[in-house]
Amino acid sequence: MKILVPVKRVIDYNVKPRVKSDGTGVDLANVKMSMNPFDEIAVEEAIRLKEKGVATEIVAVSVGPAKAQETLRTALAMGADRAILVQTDDEVEPLAVAKILKAIAEEETPGLVILGKQAIDDDSNQTGQMLAALLGRPQGTFASEVTVEGDSVTVKREVDGGLETVKLSLPAIVTTDLRLNEPRYASLPNIMKAKSKPLATKAPADYGVDTAPRLKTLKVSEPPVRSAGIKVADVDALVAKIKELGIA
Amino acid sequence: MTKTLVWVEHDNATVKDATLSTVTAAAQLGEVHLLVAGSGAQAVADAAAKIAGVGKVHLADSPAFANALAENVAPLIVELMASHDAFVAPATSNGKNIAPRVAALLDVAQVSDILSVEGPKTFTRPTYAGNAIATVESSDAKLVITVRGTAFAKAASEGGSGAVEAVSGGGDAGLSSFVSAEIAKSERPELTSAKVIVSGGRALKDGPTFEQVIFPLADKLKAAVGASRAAVDAGYVPNDYQVGQTGKIVAPEVYIAVGISGAIQHLAGMKDSKTIIAINKDEDAPIFQVADLGLVADLFTAVPELTGKL
């Protein structure tokens, strides 16, 4: 079985984003970029399924600027077999990404598509579900355990009250939660090897997808700033303050 | 006038609070209709019909809808969207699972986790873990929206007189099945609707220590218990306790962070709390930059002392 793993290049999770003073967006110039953390988990899960003999080939795919190649090389260094970059400098919304992935999935016919549950930049949490809808396939979102057996996959999902287990018929779409696994680091020899793995470059038009945004961003602003608080000297002072709040 | 269809979040017995905030958001767009999908959910539909300001309640009662499997409920919602202009769901795990599937089937973009309604098609939503607030305008004919519960007041659960009408939907799509659920049992208030939350971090050392230090304080304050990702990953508490960008978003009256440094992913989940209290022995911890009240102290002596004196 082939596994398709979409990955996104985003601002590094440790960086505190700064809103541009003209309110047009977040300043990404000279900011450290990395693979979206949830996508690293997706790549790792695909590799583990290959190591178990469940998967035969892992195809990493990214929709984004030329520099998203670096993100794909990271996936290749972790253990993906080949990569597809759908290159565009425009911001592509989840629906358009899902349409591109649908076209790729129809070409590649993967048994599983494993995506991160959300990108830490737009925080949409949509693409996997949209892809499943467009393909008419089942979805196992927010997965913390994935078990492939025969022609089905059992997914343990993180839901509000705890965990839930669902069984999906293959092919299926899975989105990863943080507790699914601990992604490996790519070793230097593997980073070197990744440089010679195949990476195909395409454009959204190759898949006949219109990436025009449906949502217009009118403004991006800083969240309200909390006013600086005070430090109390000891527990007694804290007790007095808590009593003032009227919760005890 | 715009007709909205609101997803009713329920456990087959009661309507969850998240639904009430979602109704408030949906009412700002137009007439509110509800969808109760479930199996044996007549009581939920009757309760939902009493929510103030609600028009029609669509009840889809079938074993296929028992566990809100997206593959089964999305086609049902798409069918109902022929006579509605917007689908509005709470940003719960069910809402986040189902709404994008509906949006793609309708070929519209989804607006996730809205904080406010600014116009008929204009909304604000958080991005970058709440570090930037985007104002977006949809150009689609129909809207699909998920709502951040803590950003909207709850609609009154009494006073409405909606009519319940049965709908059938397509039944079981045959793509997926529910196997089991492990729901954490708790006597304490639910995290996302609690007035007071006591949250613990990695500094709590292990599960038994977490329970010994955090639980008595929470019980004294009739508070819900939360945790940072570090505490969850280390196995001190189950993951449904997690507050943050990847866990639950909360905005209680009082949030007490114990032994939590205040990483941006954690702040994303709690920085809209009315009053934040931090107890941490590291006076440079980022949590103190957002805390209204801070106590620099060793939590292992300070928290039991605090619990004793309250």
XYZ file of C-alpha atoms in Angstrom:
558
model
C 0.000 0.000 0.000
C 1.127 3.470 -0.847
C 0.843 6.302 1.694
C 0.492 9.948 0.737
C 1.692 12.476 3.329
C 0.942 16.162 2.759
C 3.316 18.482 4.647
C 3.268 22.254 5.115
C 6.066 24.760 5.613
C 5.091 27.085 8.450
C 6.634 29.503 10.930
C 8.675 27.546 13.506
C 6.544 26.725 16.539
C 8.999 28.385 18.914
C 8.848 31.756 17.165
C 6.512 34.403 18.530
C 4.693 35.741 15.453
C 4.629 39.495 14.896
C 1.706 41.198 13.220
C 2.755 43.701 10.515
C 2.065 47.284 11.469
C -0.072 47.827 8.341
C -2.409 45.019 9.432
C -1.960 42.952 6.258
C -0.655 39.844 7.941
C 2.100 38.294 10.019
C 5.696 39.244 9.238
C 7.415 36.159 7.827
C 10.519 37.877 6.413
C 13.680 36.452 7.995
C 11.654 34.264 10.338
C 12.666 30.648 10.970
C 10.371 28.267 9.087
C 9.956 24.522 9.731
C 7.739 21.600 8.923
C 4.346 21.908 10.658
C 4.703 19.790 13.855
C 1.556 17.762 13.169
C 2.913 16.908 9.706
C 6.163 15.580 11.194
C 3.990 13.203 13.188
C 2.200 12.205 9.964
C 5.510 11.470 8.212
C 6.708 9.465 11.222
C 3.514 7.393 11.275
C 3.846 6.623 7.579
C 7.452 5.502 8.094
C 6.451 3.285 11.000
C 3.783 1.657 8.837
C 6.442 1.027 6.207
C 8.777 -0.452 8.805
C 5.952 -2.788 9.863
C 5.580 -3.910 6.261
C 2.125 -2.339 5.915
C 3.217 0.402 3.512
C 5.378 -0.079 0.439
C 5.966 3.503 -0.634
C 5.642 6.925 0.991
C 5.003 9.976 -1.160
C 5.376 13.367 0.526
C 3.607 16.319 -1.042
C 3.584 20.024 -0.311
C 1.681 22.951 -1.773
C 3.642 26.163 -1.393
C 6.566 28.330 -2.496
C 9.866 27.039 -3.936
C 11.284 26.947 -0.413
C 8.762 24.271 0.546
C 11.304 21.979 -1.174
C 13.278 22.140 2.079
C 10.266 20.816 3.954
C 9.931 17.979 1.457
C 13.667 17.189 1.766
C 13.132 16.934 5.513
C 10.347 14.407 4.910
C 12.623 12.496 2.517
C 15.434 12.535 5.086
C 13.073 11.122 7.703
C 12.241 8.235 5.350
C 9.744 9.226 2.642
C 10.573 7.720 -0.779
C 9.748 10.584 -3.119
C 8.170 13.991 -3.118
C 5.879 16.245 -5.126
C 5.992 20.018 -4.799
C 2.971 21.870 -6.113
C 4.622 25.230 -6.415
C 2.770 28.503 -5.957
C 3.573 31.778 -4.245
C -0.065 32.465 -3.488
C -1.596 31.623 -0.147
C -3.679 28.531 -0.784
C -6.745 27.899 1.359
C -7.554 24.445 2.787
C -10.314 23.818 0.211
C -7.918 24.413 -2.711
C -5.195 22.314 -1.061
C -7.761 19.541 -0.613
C -8.672 19.767 -4.320
C -5.006 19.513 -5.345
C -4.520 16.562 -2.987
C -7.622 14.924 -4.420
C -6.136 15.118 -7.916
C -2.822 13.701 -6.685
C -4.597 10.939 -4.756
C -6.490 9.967 -7.899
C -3.161 9.660 -9.759
C -1.257 7.908 -7.012
C -4.128 5.839 -5.507
C -2.742 5.689 -1.950
C -4.328 3.322 0.585
C -3.917 5.960 3.262
C -3.477 9.714 3.244
C -2.034 10.887 6.566
C -2.187 14.618 7.322
C -1.568 16.723 10.388
C -4.799 17.707 12.157
C -4.046 21.400 11.738
C -1.338 23.793 10.584
C -0.023 25.989 13.393
C -0.191 29.115 11.228
C -3.801 29.282 9.991
C -5.121 26.925 12.751
C -7.925 25.883 10.363
C -8.144 22.138 11.066
C -9.968 21.519 7.758
C -7.810 20.035 4.988
C -7.991 16.333 5.918
C -11.748 16.400 6.391
C -12.212 18.284 3.100
C -10.025 15.809 1.231
C -12.011 12.893 2.668
C -15.239 14.581 1.536
C -13.976 15.272 -1.993
C -12.741 11.698 -2.396
C -15.849 10.217 -0.758
C -13.606 8.375 1.698
C -13.864 7.847 5.469
C -11.903 10.043 7.859
C -10.143 9.295 11.128
C -9.367 12.724 12.557
C -7.249 13.602 15.632
C -5.674 10.129 15.678
C -3.620 8.960 18.637
C -3.342 5.352 17.420
C -3.558 3.880 13.921
C -3.787 0.135 13.219
C -4.104 -1.239 9.697
C -5.709 -4.694 9.411
C -6.552 -6.144 6.027
C -8.823 -3.762 4.157
C -9.617 -1.528 7.105
C -7.892 0.822 9.516
C -8.766 1.234 13.194
C -8.190 4.732 14.515
C -8.215 5.785 18.154
C -9.307 9.434 18.186
C -8.842 12.170 20.754
C -12.289 13.610 21.423
C -13.535 16.133 23.987
C -14.409 13.673 26.737
C -11.554 11.226 26.211
C -10.877 8.734 23.433
C -13.029 7.134 20.765
C -12.224 4.254 18.427
C -13.578 4.020 14.887
C -13.036 1.500 12.106
C -12.702 2.833 8.565
C -12.683 0.966 5.280
C -9.577 1.586 3.131
C -8.668 3.750 1.342
C -9.032 6.283 4.146
C -7.864 9.681 5.377
C -6.244 10.047 8.800
C -5.229 13.263 10.582
C -2.685 13.137 13.388
C -2.860 14.409 16.929
C 0.235 15.174 18.966
C 0.225 11.954 20.917
C 0.278 9.629 17.913
C 4.068 9.253 18.015
C 7.382 10.959 18.641
C 8.923 11.950 15.290
C 12.512 10.847 14.658
C 15.364 13.165 13.832
C 16.876 12.801 10.390
C 20.503 11.638 10.625
C 23.210 13.343 8.575
C 23.695 10.350 6.194
C 19.919 10.292 5.640
C 19.881 14.036 4.961
C 22.613 13.466 2.350
C 20.696 10.533 0.830
C 17.523 12.604 0.696
C 19.198 15.003 -1.724
C 19.183 12.360 -4.438
C 15.615 11.165 -3.870
C 13.143 12.195 -6.592
C 11.260 15.467 -6.159
C 8.792 16.418 -8.887
C 7.707 20.038 -9.272
C 4.180 20.816 -10.467
C 1.801 23.757 -10.504
C -1.822 23.964 -9.293
C -2.856 24.395 -12.947
C -1.387 20.943 -13.736
C -4.196 19.577 -11.606
C -6.779 21.991 -12.959
C -7.304 23.620 -9.572
C -8.236 27.266 -9.166
C -6.527 28.526 -6.010
C -8.308 31.886 -5.863
C -9.156 32.547 -2.203
C -12.790 32.344 -1.092
C -12.064 34.220 2.093
C -10.771 37.755 1.868
C -8.548 38.821 4.755
C -9.622 42.354 5.538
C -7.254 42.882 8.421
C -4.867 41.097 10.760
C -4.408 42.585 14.198
C -2.673 41.901 17.491
C -4.868 40.274 20.118
C -5.857 42.503 23.031
C -2.906 42.888 25.373
C -3.411 41.864 28.978
C -2.435 44.542 31.431
C 0.518 43.698 33.628
C -0.473 42.139 36.917
C 1.063 42.209 40.331
C 3.139 39.746 42.293
C 2.001 39.004 45.807
C 4.488 38.438 48.613
C 3.148 35.258 50.163
C 0.297 32.777 50.353
C -1.649 34.915 52.841
C -1.693 37.822 50.406
C -2.845 35.471 47.634
C -5.602 34.070 49.849
C -6.826 37.608 50.529
C -6.894 38.398 46.800
C -8.715 35.163 45.941
C -11.324 35.959 48.599
C -11.762 39.388 47.016
C -12.524 37.669 43.705
C -15.354 35.891 45.473
C -14.560 32.363 44.321
C -13.777 30.971 47.774
C -33.471 36.713 6.040
C -30.550 34.366 6.544
C -31.472 30.948 7.876
C -28.807 29.228 9.938
C -28.600 25.551 10.807
C -26.887 24.908 14.132
C -25.292 21.588 15.070
C -26.547 20.543 18.498
C -23.756 19.057 20.572
C -25.232 16.490 22.958
C -24.525 13.227 24.733
C -27.894 11.695 23.844
C -29.346 12.929 27.145
C -28.586 16.621 27.516
C -27.717 19.538 25.268
C -24.090 20.583 25.851
C -23.276 24.180 26.790
C -21.225 24.613 23.610
C -24.515 24.542 21.691
C -25.846 27.542 23.630
C -22.885 29.765 22.720
C -23.201 28.630 19.123
C -26.884 29.630 19.068
C -25.866 33.139 20.209
C -23.382 33.395 17.341
C -25.866 32.009 14.806
C -28.601 34.416 15.964
C -26.339 37.302 14.917
C -26.604 35.988 11.350
C -30.327 35.324 11.192
C -33.076 32.848 12.023
C -31.792 29.881 14.059
C -32.775 26.321 13.217
C -31.219 23.386 15.021
C -30.150 19.916 13.987
C -30.237 17.127 16.548
C -28.634 14.033 15.049
C -28.541 10.937 17.179
C -30.162 7.674 18.110
C -33.016 7.873 20.620
C -32.498 11.614 20.831
C -36.122 12.783 21.180
C -35.433 14.115 24.705
C -32.486 16.139 23.379
C -34.662 17.584 20.614
C -37.356 18.547 23.135
C -34.755 20.254 25.322
C -33.185 21.965 22.294
C -36.590 23.342 21.257
C -36.724 25.263 24.553
C -33.523 27.217 23.856
C -34.432 30.891 23.635
C -34.708 32.264 20.112
C -34.795 28.929 18.324
C -37.123 28.267 15.384
C -37.404 24.786 13.947
C -35.566 21.780 15.400
C -34.692 19.088 12.871
C -34.453 15.689 14.532
C -32.554 13.026 12.630
C -33.027 9.890 14.692
C -31.302 6.780 13.402
C -28.675 4.273 14.581
C -26.516 5.657 11.743
C -26.288 8.998 13.566
C -25.661 7.550 17.038
C -22.005 8.502 17.250
C -21.931 11.548 14.971
C -19.770 9.812 12.371
C -18.881 12.510 9.851
C -19.364 10.147 6.900
C -23.017 9.670 7.910
C -24.033 13.095 9.191
C -22.314 15.285 6.568
C -24.655 14.190 3.711
C -27.648 14.799 6.006
C -26.434 18.342 6.718
C -25.767 18.970 3.020
C -29.357 17.937 2.303
C -30.675 20.397 4.918
C -28.431 23.143 3.557
C -30.630 23.316 0.464
C -32.997 25.386 2.616
C -30.425 27.112 4.872
C -27.800 29.772 4.232
C -25.292 28.905 6.926
C -24.165 25.843 8.872
C -22.867 26.806 12.294
C -21.213 24.302 14.633
C -19.394 24.676 17.921
C -15.624 24.164 17.599
C -15.850 20.947 19.637
C -14.188 17.765 18.438
C -17.462 16.822 16.691
C -17.860 20.264 15.129
C -14.264 20.315 13.900
C -14.648 16.796 12.517
C -17.910 17.342 10.653
C -18.017 20.966 9.459
C -15.095 20.859 6.970
C -16.564 17.720 5.404
C -19.822 19.607 4.916
C -17.989 22.657 3.539
C -16.125 20.611 0.932
C -19.323 18.850 -0.163
C -20.929 22.294 -0.614
C -17.749 23.581 -2.303
C -17.371 26.478 0.124
C -14.518 27.608 2.367
C -14.987 27.171 6.105
C -14.393 29.878 8.681
C -12.938 28.103 11.718
C -13.291 29.001 15.383
C -14.831 32.468 15.019
C -14.511 34.990 17.855
C -17.074 37.509 16.594
C -19.599 38.231 13.861
C -18.679 41.564 12.241
C -21.122 41.539 9.352
C -23.347 39.175 7.355
C -20.244 37.475 5.921
C -17.447 38.968 8.012
C -15.911 37.320 11.055
C -12.857 37.477 13.276
C -10.835 34.369 14.023
C -7.565 33.596 15.788
C -4.508 32.435 13.860
C -0.915 31.639 14.887
C -1.984 30.164 18.227
C -4.005 33.270 19.041
C -1.100 35.640 18.375
C -2.895 37.277 15.440
C -6.593 37.964 14.965
C -7.734 37.884 11.340
C -10.873 39.602 10.067
C -12.122 37.606 7.079
C -14.958 38.041 4.635
C -16.470 35.085 2.821
C -17.361 35.306 -0.852
C -19.240 32.009 -0.891
C -22.999 31.777 -1.347
C -23.367 29.589 1.735
C -21.426 29.818 4.962
C -19.883 27.049 7.032
C -18.628 28.246 10.397
C -17.317 26.820 13.638
C -17.659 28.905 16.774
C -15.308 29.341 19.714
C -17.674 28.753 22.638
C -15.806 30.951 25.095
C -16.166 33.988 22.807
C -19.990 34.085 22.884
C -22.460 34.310 25.769
C -24.691 31.290 26.251
C -28.275 31.534 24.986
C -30.896 30.866 27.675
C -31.773 27.170 27.742
C -35.427 27.972 28.579
C -38.008 30.222 27.013
C -37.991 29.034 23.414
C -40.753 27.142 21.695
C -39.314 25.610 18.554
C -41.216 22.931 16.658
C -39.539 19.544 16.351
C -39.661 18.064 12.867
C -38.261 14.676 11.885
C -35.796 14.381 9.014
C -34.427 11.118 7.678
C -31.141 11.733 5.900
C -29.253 9.135 3.920
C -28.544 6.733 6.768
C -25.329 4.746 6.989
C -22.763 5.597 4.295
C -21.065 2.263 4.989
C -17.580 3.777 5.126
C -16.954 3.823 8.853
C -18.177 2.333 12.094
C -17.977 3.226 15.761
C -16.065 0.691 17.857
C -15.796 2.060 21.386
C -15.254 5.096 23.563
C -13.224 5.654 26.709
C -14.729 8.706 28.321
C -12.947 10.040 31.389
C -15.299 10.164 34.380
C -15.203 13.222 36.575
C -17.327 14.682 39.352
C -15.836 18.090 38.720
C -17.289 20.735 36.388
C -16.588 20.373 32.689
C -13.361 22.109 31.689
C -14.717 24.262 28.866
C -17.639 25.649 30.880
C -16.114 25.857 34.392
C -16.021 29.219 36.184
C -12.762 28.350 37.905
C -9.947 26.149 36.594
C -6.891 24.915 38.439
C -4.249 23.740 35.988
C -0.996 21.896 36.607
C 2.190 21.592 34.596
C 5.304 19.525 34.328
C 6.559 20.731 37.731
C 4.007 18.439 39.416
C 6.463 15.535 38.960
C 4.061 12.595 38.492
C 0.412 11.511 38.469
C -0.014 10.873 42.221
C 1.718 14.175 43.076
C -0.516 16.005 40.586
C -3.578 14.528 42.314
C -2.279 15.303 45.805
C -1.451 18.927 45.052
C -3.975 20.055 42.421
C -7.159 18.121 43.184
C -7.707 19.382 46.789
C -7.306 23.001 45.664
C -9.694 22.420 42.742
C -12.240 20.778 45.039
C -12.027 23.641 47.510
C -12.778 26.137 44.715
C -15.327 23.845 42.983
C -13.035 24.163 40.012
C -12.331 22.035 36.961
C -8.840 20.597 36.568
C -6.706 21.367 33.549
C -3.144 20.607 32.527
C -0.375 21.740 30.231
C 0.738 19.540 27.368
C 3.898 18.639 29.279
C 1.827 17.245 32.156
C -0.348 15.274 29.747
C 2.554 13.920 27.717
C 4.305 12.852 30.912
C 1.160 10.872 31.752
C 0.161 12.736 34.939
C -3.436 13.132 33.694
C -5.462 12.007 30.634
C -5.174 14.124 27.495
C -8.703 15.530 27.656
C -7.376 17.705 30.530
C -5.074 19.547 28.143
C -5.522 23.294 27.767
C -3.876 24.947 24.770
C -3.706 25.407 21.016
C -3.925 21.653 20.525
C -6.159 20.941 23.503
C -9.153 22.801 24.875
C -9.698 26.546 24.707
C -11.010 27.894 28.010
C -11.950 31.334 29.335
C -13.054 30.927 32.948
C -13.533 33.685 35.525
C -10.370 32.546 37.270
C -7.546 30.401 35.872
C -4.940 29.221 38.348
C -1.750 27.995 36.647
C 0.403 25.912 38.950
C 3.903 24.962 37.839
C 3.163 25.994 34.232
C 5.831 28.049 32.473
C 3.430 29.581 29.932
C 4.559 28.443 26.465
C 2.672 30.181 23.619
C 0.800 26.963 22.832
C -0.564 26.893 26.388
C -1.367 30.621 26.471
C -3.392 30.149 23.262
C -5.818 28.064 25.284
C -6.325 30.247 28.338
C -5.233 33.842 27.881
C -8.819 35.098 27.551
C -9.525 34.043 31.138
C -10.838 36.950 33.197
C -8.296 36.639 35.999
C -5.113 34.602 35.694
C -3.238 33.535 38.808
C 0.206 31.960 38.493
C 2.180 30.043 41.071
C 5.687 29.258 39.899
C 9.099 29.205 41.493
C 10.762 30.690 38.395
C 10.110 34.421 38.567
C 11.063 34.793 34.876
C 8.482 32.271 33.663
C 6.474 33.758 30.740
C 3.228 32.960 32.567
C 3.897 35.966 34.832
C 3.639 38.270 31.804
C -0.064 37.467 31.466
C -0.900 36.739 35.108
C -2.962 39.277 37.040
C -1.733 37.798 40.275
C 1.567 36.013 40.620
C 3.183 34.200 43.499
C 6.824 33.213 43.184
C 7.078 30.184 45.426
C 7.681 26.458 45.544
C 4.312 24.981 44.617
C 4.787 21.964 46.893
C 4.592 24.183 49.971
C 2.530 27.088 48.596
C -0.394 25.123 47.103
C -1.152 22.979 50.190
C -0.864 26.108 52.337
C -3.236 27.948 49.989
C -5.698 25.046 50.021
C -5.607 25.006 53.816
C -6.238 28.725 54.169
C -9.142 29.021 51.730
